[in-house]
Amino acid sequence: MVTLVTSNKHKFQEIREMFDHNGLNLEWHELTYEEIQADDTYSISYDSCRKLVNVVKAPFFMEDTGLYIDSLKGFPGPYSSYVSRTLGNPGILRLLNGPGRSAKFVTVVSYYDGNSILQFDGVLRGHISAESRGENGFGYDPIFVPEGSDMTLSEMGIDLKNSLSHRSMAISKLISYLKRNDKLK
Ligand code: IMP
């Protein structure tokens, strides 16, 4: 069985739903780990995974997600966690006046099979809404409207979010890999 390492119960719920839909079991290792400060989500995810190699029993995976706002040259990107804790969604909305609100979420899953680390990514394009809307989800969900939708991610339930999200794209790639390579025994 494969283990997800995260301290974020929302991430666990979204990912468990996907494993459930595929008839797969998922173990949750609830653990907080330190993230390096780096320029991109791929490096942060890789580094966090590498540090867990001697801490968590393989096979396991974790993921790192960043929100990249085009008009802010990709900010908060690798600082997404810090900015969410400090500025929060009201702070992001204050930074953005008028047009130029396009943004993307990037999720990078890092999977350690006992020998090497593999990465699987997912990108969701969209824009930052004019105001915070919705009750579901977490983090930046209330201010992010996916391309092709009128709703923020927070106005969607978990199933709808999972049908299009950055995280679900990355996790789908992981699940395909695990199935293809018979890694789920
Ligand atoms: P991390 O991957 O836990 O480092 O997440 C960085 C920041 O992005 C945190 O503040 C999270 O709350 C936020 N975040 C991560 N994933 C999502 C998501 O799916 N929707 C909205 N915010 C997210």
XYZ file of N, CA, C and O and ligand atoms in Angstrom:
763
model
N 0.842 -1.198 0.000
C 0.000 0.000 0.000
C 0.881 1.253 0.000
O 1.935 1.273 0.596
N 0.409 2.285 -0.674
C 1.200 3.508 -0.783
C 0.744 4.513 0.286
O -0.418 4.540 0.682
N 1.701 5.314 0.774
C 1.439 6.249 1.870
C 1.550 7.692 1.386
O 2.495 8.037 0.677
N 0.577 8.505 1.792
C 0.643 9.942 1.529
C 1.146 10.648 2.785
O 0.609 10.446 3.870
N 2.166 11.466 2.622
C 2.687 12.231 3.757
C 2.213 13.675 3.631
O 2.557 14.370 2.668
N 1.397 14.094 4.566
C 0.963 15.497 4.605
C 0.366 15.806 5.970
O -0.153 14.901 6.639
N 0.428 17.081 6.351
C -0.255 17.487 7.582
C -1.595 18.142 7.235
O -2.332 18.545 8.120
N -1.885 18.227 5.927
C -3.074 18.943 5.460
C -4.223 17.959 5.208
O -4.200 17.206 4.236
N -5.248 18.014 6.075
C -6.330 17.027 5.962
C -7.164 17.243 4.693
O -7.738 16.300 4.151
N -7.198 18.476 4.183
C -7.941 18.734 2.939
C -7.265 18.030 1.760
O -7.929 17.436 0.917
N -5.934 18.121 1.727
C -5.210 17.410 0.662
C -5.487 15.921 0.765
O -5.746 15.249 -0.228
N -5.407 15.403 2.001
C -5.640 13.976 2.190
C -7.040 13.587 1.702
O -7.197 12.591 0.991
N -8.056 14.392 2.063
C -9.429 14.062 1.658
C -9.567 14.033 0.131
O -10.155 13.109 -0.433
N -9.022 15.059 -0.535
C -9.128 15.102 -2.002
C -8.440 13.889 -2.629
O -8.971 13.254 -3.544
N -7.255 13.565 -2.124
C -6.484 12.482 -2.735
C -7.112 11.122 -2.400
O -7.186 10.233 -3.247
N -7.612 10.999 -1.166
C -8.259 9.727 -0.801
C -9.479 9.460 -1.679
O -9.712 8.335 -2.098
N -10.259 10.524 -1.974
C -11.416 10.379 -2.879
C -10.980 9.766 -4.203
O -11.633 8.889 -4.748
N -9.862 10.251 -4.717
C -9.391 9.756 -6.012
C -8.944 8.304 -5.917
O -9.199 7.503 -6.810
N -8.251 7.978 -4.832
C -7.832 6.579 -4.642
C -9.069 5.691 -4.496
O -9.146 4.617 -5.082
N -10.061 6.159 -3.700
C -11.314 5.402 -3.524
C -11.980 5.134 -4.872
O -12.393 4.015 -5.155
N -12.082 6.177 -5.696
C -12.738 6.022 -7.004
C -12.042 4.980 -7.862
O -12.642 4.382 -8.735
N -10.760 4.799 -7.626
C -9.988 3.818 -8.391
C -9.887 2.481 -7.673
O -9.132 1.594 -8.100
N -10.602 2.365 -6.540
C -10.589 1.114 -5.777
C -9.236 0.839 -5.128
O -8.873 -0.326 -4.920
N -8.515 1.910 -4.796
C -7.171 1.734 -4.222
C -7.133 2.219 -2.775
O -7.816 3.188 -2.427
N -6.310 1.582 -1.965
C -6.143 2.010 -0.576
C -5.032 3.041 -0.476
O -4.054 2.992 -1.215
N -5.222 3.921 0.500
C -4.215 4.965 0.726
C -3.989 5.083 2.221
O -4.933 5.221 2.999
N -2.740 5.031 2.598
C -2.365 5.216 4.010
C -2.038 6.694 4.214
O -1.433 7.312 3.334
N -2.417 7.249 5.363
C -2.100 8.666 5.641
C -1.063 8.746 6.749
O -1.329 8.298 7.865
N 0.096 9.308 6.453
C 1.106 9.594 7.473
C 1.033 11.093 7.743
O 1.466 11.899 6.909
N 0.443 11.445 8.896
C 0.225 12.860 9.195
C 1.513 13.435 9.779
O 1.881 13.116 10.912
N 2.173 14.231 8.992
C 3.494 14.709 9.402
C 3.729 16.112 8.834
O 3.413 16.376 7.683
N 4.268 16.978 9.672
C 4.663 18.309 9.198
C 6.155 18.266 8.909
O 6.917 17.745 9.719
N 6.547 18.739 7.760
C 7.979 18.767 7.445
C 8.350 20.153 6.940
O 7.499 20.924 6.491
N 9.644 20.455 7.043
C 10.099 21.781 6.617
C 10.303 21.831 5.123
O 10.789 20.882 4.510
N 9.945 22.971 4.519
C 10.155 23.142 3.081
C 11.315 24.096 2.852
O 11.423 25.107 3.546
N 12.150 23.772 1.857
C 13.201 24.740 1.509
C 12.569 25.910 0.762
O 11.462 25.794 0.226
N 13.289 27.014 0.725
C 12.856 28.116 -0.127
C 13.586 27.963 -1.442
O 14.810 27.930 -1.467
N 12.852 27.751 -2.519
C 13.485 27.579 -3.823
C 12.636 28.303 -4.856
O 11.564 28.812 -4.532
N 13.137 28.344 -6.105
C 12.448 29.139 -7.117
C 11.211 28.467 -7.690
O 10.382 29.115 -8.297
N 11.115 27.162 -7.564
C 9.969 26.509 -8.191
C 9.441 25.336 -7.369
O 10.137 24.794 -6.500
N 8.199 24.996 -7.663
C 7.469 23.969 -6.916
C 8.105 22.586 -7.093
O 8.067 21.765 -6.185
N 8.708 22.337 -8.262
C 9.346 21.033 -8.514
C 10.502 20.800 -7.530
O 10.612 19.722 -6.952
N 11.359 21.818 -7.360
C 12.514 21.652 -6.463
C 12.074 21.509 -5.012
O 12.633 20.713 -4.261
N 11.072 22.291 -4.621
C 10.610 22.226 -3.222
C 10.051 20.829 -2.944
O 10.362 20.194 -1.929
N 9.229 20.352 -3.875
C 8.606 19.040 -3.707
C 9.678 17.942 -3.650
O 9.656 17.061 -2.779
N 10.641 18.020 -4.562
C 11.699 17.003 -4.620
C 12.501 16.988 -3.324
O 12.764 15.928 -2.738
N 12.878 18.187 -2.870
C 13.709 18.284 -1.670
C 12.976 17.760 -0.434
O 13.557 17.043 0.387
N 11.700 18.104 -0.310
C 10.925 17.621 0.849
C 10.849 16.097 0.819
O 10.979 15.432 1.847
N 10.645 15.543 -0.368
C 10.531 14.081 -0.502
C 11.853 13.414 -0.115
O 11.875 12.430 0.626
N 12.930 13.979 -0.621
C 14.256 13.410 -0.328
C 14.517 13.370 1.173
O 15.038 12.386 1.697
N 14.092 14.428 1.880
C 14.321 14.474 3.322
C 13.497 13.452 4.089
O 13.811 13.118 5.229
N 12.438 12.953 3.456
C 11.565 11.986 4.140
C 12.006 10.534 3.925
O 11.481 9.616 4.551
N 12.976 10.353 3.018
C 13.377 8.998 2.625
C 13.764 8.129 3.829
O 13.408 6.953 3.893
N 14.462 8.708 4.776
C 14.868 7.914 5.947
C 13.909 8.038 7.125
O 14.191 7.555 8.215
N 12.796 8.685 6.894
C 11.837 8.937 7.978
C 10.559 8.110 7.790
O 9.974 7.606 8.742
N 10.123 7.979 6.544
C 8.853 7.312 6.239
C 9.134 6.034 5.444
O 10.018 6.016 4.586
N 8.356 5.004 5.747
C 8.548 3.721 5.052
C 8.052 3.816 3.602
O 6.935 4.275 3.350
N 8.878 3.408 2.656
C 8.514 3.422 1.238
C 7.528 2.282 0.954
O 7.553 1.274 1.666
N 6.691 2.404 -0.087
C 6.573 3.546 -0.989
C 5.695 4.649 -0.388
O 4.703 4.369 0.259
N 6.090 5.893 -0.633
C 5.276 7.019 -0.171
C 5.361 8.165 -1.174
O 6.222 8.178 -2.061
N 4.443 9.092 -1.029
C 4.517 10.310 -1.830
C 4.025 11.485 -1.009
O 3.351 11.331 0.003
N 4.398 12.666 -1.457
C 3.887 13.902 -0.889
C 3.721 14.848 -2.062
O 4.075 14.531 -3.192
N 3.154 16.006 -1.818
C 3.026 16.958 -2.916
C 3.204 18.381 -2.438
O 3.000 18.679 -1.267
N 3.635 19.233 -3.354
C 3.737 20.650 -3.052
C 2.949 21.411 -4.111
O 2.980 21.048 -5.286
N 2.240 22.431 -3.662
C 1.390 23.207 -4.573
C 1.725 24.685 -4.458
O 1.994 25.176 -3.361
N 1.710 25.381 -5.581
C 1.938 26.824 -5.569
C 0.913 27.532 -6.432
O 0.424 26.982 -7.426
N 0.568 28.747 -6.039
C -0.309 29.614 -6.834
C 0.563 30.667 -7.511
O 1.309 31.393 -6.825
N 0.510 30.733 -8.835
C 1.348 31.657 -9.606
C 0.451 32.687 -10.294
O -0.358 32.323 -11.139
N 0.603 33.964 -9.907
C -0.229 35.030 -10.482
C 0.581 35.769 -11.542
O 1.660 36.325 -11.252
N 0.074 35.751 -12.793
C 0.860 36.257 -13.927
C 1.291 37.712 -13.748
O 2.453 38.050 -13.948
N 0.343 38.584 -13.364
C 0.676 40.019 -13.291
C 1.627 40.333 -12.136
O 2.213 41.411 -12.078
N 1.806 39.386 -11.226
C 2.766 39.566 -10.126
C 4.033 38.754 -10.389
O 4.751 38.385 -9.467
N 4.245 38.445 -11.679
C 5.428 37.698 -12.123
C 5.576 36.354 -11.399
O 6.676 35.929 -11.029
N 4.441 35.722 -11.183
C 4.469 34.380 -10.587
C 4.330 34.347 -9.073
O 4.196 33.279 -8.483
N 4.351 35.514 -8.423
C 4.133 35.575 -6.977
C 2.708 35.102 -6.657
O 1.812 35.381 -7.451
N 2.454 34.400 -5.567
C 3.392 33.982 -4.524
C 4.188 32.719 -4.860
O 5.182 32.464 -4.185
N 3.788 31.924 -5.865
C 4.578 30.771 -6.309
C 5.154 29.964 -5.160
O 4.413 29.429 -4.332
N 6.495 29.898 -5.076
C 7.121 29.084 -4.021
C 6.877 29.633 -2.611
O 7.147 28.945 -1.632
N 6.358 30.860 -2.527
C 6.059 31.445 -1.204
C 4.584 31.294 -0.840
O 4.086 31.980 0.049
N 3.873 30.430 -1.546
C 2.409 30.346 -1.378
C 1.988 30.074 0.048
O 1.000 30.629 0.539
N 2.725 29.222 0.724
C 2.350 28.850 2.071
C 2.523 30.053 3.010
O 1.608 30.412 3.768
N 3.670 30.689 2.919
C 3.974 31.860 3.758
C 2.985 32.989 3.503
O 2.444 33.602 4.431
N 2.710 33.242 2.225
C 1.818 34.349 1.858
C 0.386 34.069 2.318
O -0.324 34.959 2.778
N -0.026 32.814 2.234
C -1.366 32.472 2.698
C -1.488 32.724 4.202
O -2.498 33.222 4.684
N -0.416 32.402 4.932
C -0.438 32.596 6.399
C -0.339 34.071 6.788
O -0.834 34.465 7.830
N 0.314 34.874 5.952
C 0.573 36.265 6.333
C -0.425 37.217 5.660
O -1.307 37.761 6.315
N -0.334 37.369 4.336
C -1.271 38.250 3.632
C -2.677 37.668 3.599
O -3.664 38.376 3.720
N -2.744 36.350 3.379
C -4.042 35.686 3.245
C -4.763 36.117 1.979
O -4.247 36.913 1.191
N -5.969 35.590 1.790
C -6.729 35.934 0.584
C -7.080 37.421 0.509
O -6.985 38.007 -0.578
N -7.426 38.089 1.625
C -7.702 39.525 1.541
C -6.479 40.299 1.040
O -6.605 41.241 0.250
N -5.297 39.886 1.447
C -4.068 40.556 1.025
C -3.824 40.393 -0.461
O -3.406 41.332 -1.153
N -4.072 39.185 -0.985
C -3.911 38.931 -2.428
C -4.905 39.802 -3.206
O -4.542 40.430 -4.208
N -6.139 39.866 -2.730
C -7.155 40.671 -3.430
C -6.766 42.145 -3.427
O -6.967 42.848 -4.418
N -6.158 42.605 -2.334
C -5.728 44.013 -2.268
C -4.596 44.301 -3.255
O -4.499 45.394 -3.803
N -3.735 43.303 -3.463
C -2.592 43.491 -4.379
C -3.040 43.618 -5.836
O -2.328 44.182 -6.658
N -4.202 43.029 -6.154
C -4.656 42.985 -7.542
C -5.784 43.977 -7.746
O -6.884 43.764 -7.258
N -5.486 45.058 -8.459
C -6.550 46.019 -8.765
C -6.870 45.918 -10.242
O -5.991 46.063 -11.069
N -8.126 45.683 -10.557
C -8.555 45.697 -11.950
C -8.138 44.465 -12.718
O -8.078 43.371 -12.162
N -7.841 44.639 -14.044
C -7.559 43.484 -14.898
C -6.193 42.873 -14.586
O -5.507 43.307 -13.662
N -5.800 41.894 -15.371
C -4.512 41.237 -15.139
C -4.611 40.296 -13.963
O -3.779 40.319 -13.061
N -5.649 39.463 -13.951
C -5.875 38.589 -12.794
C -5.589 37.119 -13.107
O -5.890 36.236 -12.307
N -5.034 36.825 -14.291
C -4.837 35.416 -14.639
C -3.769 34.773 -13.739
O -2.820 35.440 -13.290
N -3.972 33.497 -13.498
C -3.119 32.797 -12.527
C -3.167 31.300 -12.819
O -3.985 30.833 -13.619
N -2.276 30.569 -12.170
C -2.350 29.108 -12.294
C -1.940 28.466 -10.968
O -1.145 29.035 -10.198
N -2.507 27.293 -10.725
C -2.049 26.429 -9.647
C -1.135 25.372 -10.247
O -1.448 24.801 -11.298
N -0.030 25.086 -9.568
C 0.849 23.996 -9.990
C 1.016 23.048 -8.807
O 1.364 23.484 -7.711
N 0.736 21.770 -9.035
C 0.988 20.738 -8.020
C 2.066 19.803 -8.531
O 2.009 19.360 -9.681
N 3.046 19.530 -7.689
C 4.056 18.533 -8.049
C 4.072 17.445 -6.984
O 4.391 17.700 -5.818
N 3.690 16.242 -7.407
C 3.744 15.060 -6.546
C 5.136 14.457 -6.670
O 5.648 14.307 -7.783
N 5.745 14.129 -5.537
C 7.016 13.390 -5.563
C 6.786 12.039 -4.891
O 6.349 11.985 -3.733
N 7.083 10.985 -5.637
C 6.814 9.615 -5.194
C 8.149 8.877 -5.017
O 8.984 8.867 -5.929
N 8.335 8.287 -3.843
C 9.561 7.521 -3.589
C 9.197 6.040 -3.491
O 8.393 5.637 -2.652
N 9.788 5.240 -4.363
C 9.415 3.814 -4.421
C 10.366 2.921 -3.635
O 10.245 1.694 -3.666
N 11.334 3.534 -2.950
C 12.337 2.752 -2.218
C 13.686 2.840 -2.889
O 14.713 2.535 -2.278
N 13.690 3.282 -4.159
C 14.944 3.437 -4.903
C 15.140 4.843 -5.425
O 16.198 5.427 -5.280
N 14.108 5.344 -6.054
C 14.262 6.672 -6.656
C 12.986 7.490 -6.502
O 11.929 6.957 -6.139
N 13.139 8.782 -6.791
C 12.014 9.715 -6.673
C 11.506 10.060 -8.068
O 12.277 10.439 -8.949
N 10.198 9.901 -8.256
C 9.566 10.263 -9.529
C 8.605 11.414 -9.283
O 7.970 11.465 -8.220
N 8.498 12.321 -10.264
C 7.587 13.457 -10.088
C 6.456 13.455 -11.119
O 6.655 13.062 -12.273
N 5.287 13.894 -10.685
C 4.094 13.967 -11.542
C 3.455 15.329 -11.287
O 3.233 15.698 -10.129
N 3.162 16.067 -12.355
C 2.647 17.419 -12.125
C 1.245 17.626 -12.670
O 0.735 16.837 -13.464
N 0.635 18.700 -12.221
C -0.685 19.099 -12.698
C -0.784 20.607 -12.642
O -0.314 21.232 -11.689
N -1.354 21.202 -13.696
C -1.470 22.662 -13.764
C -2.929 23.017 -14.027
O -3.566 22.417 -14.897
N -3.454 23.959 -13.264
C -4.812 24.454 -13.492
C -4.751 25.947 -13.747
O -4.340 26.715 -12.873
N -5.149 26.359 -14.950
C -5.160 27.795 -15.269
C -6.504 28.393 -14.887
O -7.526 27.700 -14.855
N -6.493 29.691 -14.592
C -7.730 30.364 -14.223
C -7.448 31.808 -13.899
O -6.484 32.382 -14.408
N -8.306 32.396 -13.051
C -8.040 33.782 -12.633
C -8.442 34.000 -11.182
O -9.200 33.210 -10.609
N -7.934 35.094 -10.633
C -8.274 35.460 -9.251
C -9.572 36.271 -9.290
O -9.675 37.252 -10.035
N -10.539 35.839 -8.502
C -11.854 36.487 -8.503
C -11.775 37.878 -7.871
O -10.789 38.217 -7.199
N -12.821 38.668 -8.076
C -12.838 40.030 -7.518
C -13.028 39.995 -6.008
O -12.548 40.876 -5.290
N -13.750 38.956 -5.557
C -13.938 38.826 -4.098
C -13.905 37.354 -3.717
O -14.016 36.481 -4.566
N -13.784 37.101 -2.435
C -13.751 35.735 -1.921
C -15.159 35.139 -1.962
O -16.110 35.787 -1.541
N -15.280 33.902 -2.507
C -16.605 33.278 -2.606
C -16.520 31.790 -2.326
O -15.620 31.115 -2.810
N -17.496 31.272 -1.554
C -17.623 29.828 -1.356
C -17.203 29.377 0.024
O -16.505 30.100 0.751
N -17.648 28.194 0.359
C -17.453 27.663 1.716
C -16.575 26.405 1.749
O -16.136 25.990 2.805
N -16.380 25.774 0.569
C -15.654 24.487 0.565
C -14.158 24.701 0.367
O -13.703 25.805 0.094
N -13.434 23.597 0.472
C -12.015 23.637 0.130
C -11.163 24.316 1.191
O -11.516 24.380 2.362
N -10.051 24.879 0.748
C -9.088 25.460 1.683
C -8.170 26.430 0.932
O -8.229 26.543 -0.296
N -7.300 27.084 1.697
C -6.260 27.937 1.117
C -6.818 29.001 0.179
O -7.713 29.777 0.545
N -6.313 28.995 -1.055
C -6.700 30.008 -2.035
C -7.981 29.634 -2.791
O -8.387 30.371 -3.700
N -8.608 28.525 -2.455
C -9.807 28.085 -3.188
C -10.879 29.167 -3.326
O -11.495 29.287 -4.392
N -11.142 29.983 -2.263
C -12.232 30.968 -2.387
C -11.951 32.091 -3.381
O -12.863 32.830 -3.750
N -10.699 32.246 -3.824
C -10.411 33.372 -4.736
C -9.926 32.888 -6.107
O -9.458 33.682 -6.913
N -10.024 31.572 -6.378
C -9.518 31.053 -7.653
C -10.667 30.494 -8.499
O -11.387 29.589 -8.072
N -10.807 31.049 -9.713
C -11.842 30.603 -10.661
C -11.149 29.874 -11.816
O -10.400 30.487 -12.584
N -11.374 28.559 -11.957
C -10.727 27.818 -13.047
C -11.232 28.275 -14.415
O -12.384 28.704 -14.539
N -10.376 28.182 -15.407
C -10.749 28.507 -16.778
C -11.987 27.716 -17.173
O -12.073 26.515 -16.873
N -12.929 28.369 -17.837
C -14.134 27.668 -18.291
C -15.206 27.559 -17.221
O -16.235 26.927 -17.444
N -14.966 28.141 -16.043
C -15.960 28.064 -14.963
C -16.304 29.475 -14.472
O -15.537 30.416 -14.647
N -17.491 29.601 -13.856
C -17.856 30.874 -13.212
C -17.659 30.780 -11.709
O -17.683 31.782 -11.012
N -17.498 29.536 -11.231
C -17.412 29.327 -9.785
C -15.963 29.344 -9.313
O -15.055 28.926 -10.033
N -15.768 29.783 -8.058
C -14.453 29.598 -7.449
C -14.340 28.120 -7.046
O -15.355 27.413 -6.944
N -13.115 27.674 -6.789
C -12.939 26.279 -6.350
C -13.691 26.022 -5.045
O -14.146 24.910 -4.792
N -13.849 27.077 -4.235
C -14.565 26.929 -2.965
C -16.059 26.749 -3.144
O -16.734 26.249 -2.254
N -16.574 27.217 -4.276
C -18.011 27.051 -4.540
C -18.304 25.661 -5.102
O -19.461 25.282 -5.238
N -17.263 24.934 -5.445
C -17.425 23.570 -5.963
C -17.327 22.595 -4.801
O -16.624 22.862 -3.833
N -17.975 21.480 -4.902
C -17.746 20.414 -3.921
C -16.458 19.699 -4.271
O -15.833 19.972 -5.306
N -16.088 18.748 -3.439
C -14.821 18.033 -3.637
C -14.813 17.267 -4.978
O -13.801 17.226 -5.668
N -15.984 16.709 -5.371
C -16.028 15.929 -6.615
C -15.780 16.810 -7.833
O -15.032 16.433 -8.740
N -16.420 17.984 -7.832
C -16.235 18.894 -8.965
C -14.793 19.419 -8.990
O -14.150 19.458 -10.039
N -14.276 19.789 -7.823
C -12.874 20.246 -7.773
C -11.959 19.142 -8.298
O -11.055 19.397 -9.095
N -12.220 17.915 -7.855
C -11.367 16.803 -8.285
C -11.490 16.496 -9.775
O -10.622 15.860 -10.352
N -12.590 16.937 -10.410
C -12.746 16.630 -11.837
C -11.860 17.535 -12.691
O -11.694 17.285 -13.880
N -11.305 18.583 -12.093
C -10.515 19.508 -12.929
C -9.245 20.045 -12.279
O -8.482 20.771 -12.916
N -8.980 19.733 -11.030
C -7.926 20.470 -10.315
C -6.497 20.051 -10.688
O -6.249 18.950 -11.183
N -5.586 20.967 -10.411
C -4.139 20.757 -10.485
C -3.734 19.472 -9.741
O -3.011 18.634 -10.252
N -4.275 19.333 -8.508
C -3.910 18.171 -7.682
C -4.407 16.877 -8.330
O -3.689 15.884 -8.388
N -5.662 16.913 -8.827
C -6.204 15.672 -9.390
C -5.460 15.280 -10.667
O -5.301 14.097 -10.948
N -4.994 16.281 -11.438
C -4.205 15.939 -12.643
C -2.917 15.227 -12.246
O -2.538 14.219 -12.850
N -2.236 15.759 -11.243
C -0.966 15.155 -10.813
C -1.218 13.760 -10.216
O -0.482 12.809 -10.508
N -2.279 13.645 -9.417
C -2.560 12.356 -8.774
C -3.014 11.318 -9.811
O -2.679 10.133 -9.700
N -3.753 11.761 -10.844
C -4.140 10.818 -11.910
C -2.913 10.224 -12.576
O -2.874 9.025 -12.887
N -1.908 11.089 -12.801
C -0.665 10.589 -13.427
C 0.016 9.586 -12.500
O 0.519 8.552 -12.952
N 0.024 9.886 -11.193
C 0.633 8.952 -10.236
C -0.122 7.617 -10.246
O 0.500 6.546 -10.325
N -1.454 7.688 -10.189
C -2.253 6.451 -10.136
C -2.025 5.618 -11.408
O -1.869 4.399 -11.340
N -1.980 6.285 -12.578
C -1.714 5.539 -13.824
C -0.369 4.849 -13.752
O -0.226 3.684 -14.146
N 0.625 5.570 -13.231
C 1.964 4.981 -13.116
C 1.940 3.766 -12.191
O 2.503 2.712 -12.514
N 1.270 3.915 -11.041
C 1.244 2.819 -10.062
C 0.557 1.596 -10.658
O 1.005 0.461 -10.497
N -0.532 1.838 -11.383
C -1.265 0.714 -11.983
C -0.433 0.049 -13.080
O -0.325 -1.163 -13.143
N 0.143 0.890 -13.940
C 0.934 0.382 -15.071
C 2.100 -0.468 -14.594
O 2.475 -1.442 -15.212
N 2.675 -0.073 -13.465
C 3.885 -0.750 -12.992
C 3.625 -1.711 -11.853
O 4.553 -2.139 -11.171
N 2.333 -2.005 -11.641
C 1.985 -3.019 -10.653
C 2.574 -2.716 -9.279
O 3.141 -3.582 -8.624
N 2.450 -1.473 -8.843
C 3.086 -1.037 -7.600
C 2.108 -1.043 -6.421
O 2.403 -0.482 -5.384
N 0.953 -1.643 -6.587
C -0.076 -1.467 -5.567
C -0.365 -2.716 -4.761
O -1.354 -2.796 -4.049
N 0.474 -3.726 -4.855
C 0.233 -4.985 -4.139
C 0.424 -4.793 -2.644
O 1.245 -4.006 -2.233
P 1.611 23.608 0.251
O 1.600 22.700 -0.920
O 0.976 22.935 1.425
O 2.976 24.182 0.545
O 0.636 24.790 -0.106
C 1.035 26.118 -0.296
C -0.142 27.032 -0.053
O -1.075 26.869 -1.100
C -0.869 26.760 1.254
O -1.233 27.986 1.825
C -2.102 26.004 0.834
O -3.213 26.289 1.671
C -2.337 26.527 -0.575
N -2.910 25.467 -1.401
C -2.364 24.262 -1.676
N -3.187 23.540 -2.445
C -4.286 24.312 -2.646
C -5.505 24.103 -3.342
O -5.779 23.038 -3.918
N -6.378 25.118 -3.322
C -6.135 26.299 -2.682
N -5.023 26.542 -2.011
C -4.095 25.548 -1.990
